[in-house]
Amino acid sequence: MNDLLITISLPSLIHRIGRTSVILARELALENRCELKRLRRSRHWQLSGEFTHIEQFKIALKAHDSVSYQFILTKISSQLTMLEPPQTIEQQLAALIISHPAITLAELISLTHCSEAEARLARFNYETL
């Protein structure tokens, strides 16, 4: 669930923030496990990464120089507000157990890719409620 890639389009990026700012933003993106790349041979760019990594990239841009990266920051903010953050494994397990009380541990493990201990703990927490 946490490995969903989010792609944010950044049209005419170099024209809006300049080549040197794009180079620095690309380096910051790589440090935060995101990818800022040009789309084919066009003037358009895109940012892709996981939800948490894009949030970290946004924080890094704000810390570096928020004025020159305002275009990227507004695009990221508008896209991230439309998306909800991914659920934690505990939240996924709780939702599955509540919706299907007779679900087995093996099914929980296969659906959420959690460990057996996490599935047992979620089952125990549900049964003690």
CSV table of C-alpha atoms in Angstrom, one decimal:
chain,number,residue,atom,x,y,z
A,1,MET,CA,0.0,0.0,0.0
A,2,ASN,CA,2.8,2.4,0.8
A,3,ASP,CA,4.6,1.8,-2.6
A,4,LEU,CA,2.1,3.6,-4.7
A,5,LEU,CA,3.8,6.1,-7.0
A,6,ILE,CA,2.4,9.5,-7.3
A,7,THR,CA,3.1,11.5,-10.4
A,8,ILE,CA,2.8,15.3,-10.5
A,9,SER,CA,3.1,17.1,-13.8
A,10,LEU,CA,5.2,20.3,-13.9
A,11,PRO,CA,4.6,22.1,-17.2
A,12,SER,CA,7.2,24.5,-18.5
A,13,LEU,CA,9.3,24.1,-15.4
A,14,ILE,CA,12.6,25.6,-16.7
A,15,HIS,CA,10.7,28.6,-18.0
A,16,ARG,CA,9.1,29.2,-14.6
A,17,ILE,CA,12.0,28.7,-12.2
A,18,GLY,CA,15.2,28.6,-14.3
A,19,ARG,CA,17.7,25.9,-15.2
A,20,THR,CA,19.9,26.2,-12.1
A,21,SER,CA,16.9,25.9,-9.8
A,22,VAL,CA,15.8,22.8,-11.7
A,23,ILE,CA,19.2,21.2,-11.3
A,24,LEU,CA,19.2,21.9,-7.6
A,25,ALA,CA,15.6,20.6,-7.3
A,26,ARG,CA,16.5,17.4,-9.1
A,27,GLU,CA,19.3,16.8,-6.7
A,28,LEU,CA,17.0,17.4,-3.7
A,29,ALA,CA,14.5,15.1,-5.2
A,30,LEU,CA,17.1,12.3,-5.5
A,31,GLU,CA,18.1,12.8,-1.9
A,32,ASN,CA,14.5,12.4,-0.9
A,33,ARG,CA,14.0,9.3,-3.1
A,34,CYS,CA,11.8,11.1,-5.7
A,35,GLU,CA,12.4,11.5,-9.4
A,36,LEU,CA,12.2,14.9,-11.1
A,37,LYS,CA,12.6,14.3,-14.8
A,38,ARG,CA,11.8,15.8,-18.2
A,39,LEU,CA,9.1,14.2,-20.3
A,40,ARG,CA,10.6,12.9,-23.5
A,41,ARG,CA,11.9,15.9,-25.5
A,42,SER,CA,9.2,18.4,-24.4
A,43,ARG,CA,9.5,21.4,-22.1
A,44,HIS,CA,7.3,19.6,-19.5
A,45,TRP,CA,8.7,17.9,-16.4
A,46,GLN,CA,7.2,15.5,-13.9
A,47,LEU,CA,7.9,14.6,-10.2
A,48,SER,CA,7.2,11.0,-9.2
A,49,GLY,CA,7.6,9.2,-5.9
A,50,GLU,CA,5.8,7.8,-2.9
A,51,PHE,CA,3.5,10.0,-0.8
A,52,THR,CA,5.9,10.3,2.2
A,53,HIS,CA,8.9,10.9,0.0
A,54,ILE,CA,7.1,13.7,-1.9
A,55,GLU,CA,6.2,15.3,1.4
A,56,GLN,CA,9.8,15.1,2.5
A,57,PHE,CA,10.9,16.7,-0.8
A,58,LYS,CA,8.4,19.5,-0.2
A,59,ILE,CA,9.8,20.2,3.2
A,60,ALA,CA,13.4,20.2,1.8
A,61,LEU,CA,12.4,22.7,-0.9
A,62,LYS,CA,10.8,25.0,1.7
A,63,ALA,CA,14.0,24.8,3.8
A,64,HIS,CA,16.3,25.4,0.9
A,65,ASP,CA,14.6,28.4,-0.8
A,66,SER,CA,10.8,28.6,-0.8
A,67,VAL,CA,10.6,31.7,-3.0
A,68,SER,CA,12.4,30.3,-6.1
A,69,TYR,CA,10.6,27.0,-5.8
A,70,GLN,CA,7.1,28.4,-5.3
A,71,PHE,CA,5.7,26.9,-8.5
A,72,ILE,CA,6.8,23.4,-7.5
A,73,LEU,CA,5.6,23.8,-4.0
A,74,THR,CA,2.1,24.9,-5.1
A,75,LYS,CA,1.8,22.0,-7.6
A,76,ILE,CA,2.9,19.5,-4.9
A,77,SER,CA,0.5,21.0,-2.3
A,78,SER,CA,-2.5,20.9,-4.7
A,79,GLN,CA,-1.8,17.3,-5.6
A,80,LEU,CA,-1.2,16.0,-2.1
A,81,THR,CA,-4.3,17.6,-0.7
A,82,MET,CA,-6.4,15.7,-3.3
A,83,LEU,CA,-4.8,12.4,-2.1
A,84,GLU,CA,-5.1,11.0,1.4
A,85,PRO,CA,-2.0,9.6,3.1
A,86,PRO,CA,-1.6,5.8,2.8
A,87,GLN,CA,-2.9,3.9,5.8
A,88,THR,CA,-0.4,2.2,8.1
A,89,ILE,CA,-0.3,-1.6,8.4
A,90,GLU,CA,-2.1,-1.4,11.7
A,91,GLN,CA,-4.9,0.7,10.2
A,92,GLN,CA,-5.2,-1.7,7.2
A,93,LEU,CA,-5.4,-4.7,9.5
A,94,ALA,CA,-8.0,-3.1,11.8
A,95,ALA,CA,-10.2,-2.1,8.8
A,96,LEU,CA,-10.0,-5.7,7.4
A,97,ILE,CA,-10.8,-7.3,10.7
A,98,ILE,CA,-13.7,-5.0,11.3
A,99,SER,CA,-15.2,-5.5,7.8
A,100,HIS,CA,-14.5,-9.3,7.9
A,101,PRO,CA,-14.5,-10.6,11.5
A,102,ALA,CA,-13.9,-14.2,10.3
A,103,ILE,CA,-10.8,-13.4,8.2
A,104,THR,CA,-7.9,-15.8,8.8
A,105,LEU,CA,-4.3,-14.8,9.8
A,106,ALA,CA,-3.0,-16.1,6.4
A,107,GLU,CA,-5.5,-13.9,4.6
A,108,LEU,CA,-4.5,-10.8,6.7
A,109,ILE,CA,-0.8,-11.5,6.0
A,110,SER,CA,-1.3,-11.9,2.2
A,111,LEU,CA,-3.5,-8.8,1.9
A,112,THR,CA,-1.4,-6.4,3.9
A,113,HIS,CA,2.1,-8.0,3.5
A,114,CYS,CA,2.6,-7.8,7.3
A,115,SER,CA,4.3,-10.2,9.6
A,116,GLU,CA,2.5,-12.9,11.5
A,117,ALA,CA,3.1,-11.1,14.8
A,118,GLU,CA,1.5,-7.9,13.5
A,119,ALA,CA,-1.6,-9.9,12.3
A,120,ARG,CA,-1.9,-11.7,15.6
A,121,LEU,CA,-1.6,-8.4,17.5
A,122,ALA,CA,-4.3,-6.8,15.4
A,123,ARG,CA,-6.6,-9.8,15.9
A,124,PHE,CA,-5.9,-9.7,19.7
A,125,ASN,CA,-6.7,-5.9,19.8
A,126,TYR,CA,-9.9,-6.5,18.0
A,127,GLU,CA,-11.0,-9.3,20.2
A,128,THR,CA,-10.3,-7.3,23.4
A,129,LEU,CA,-12.6,-4.4,22.3
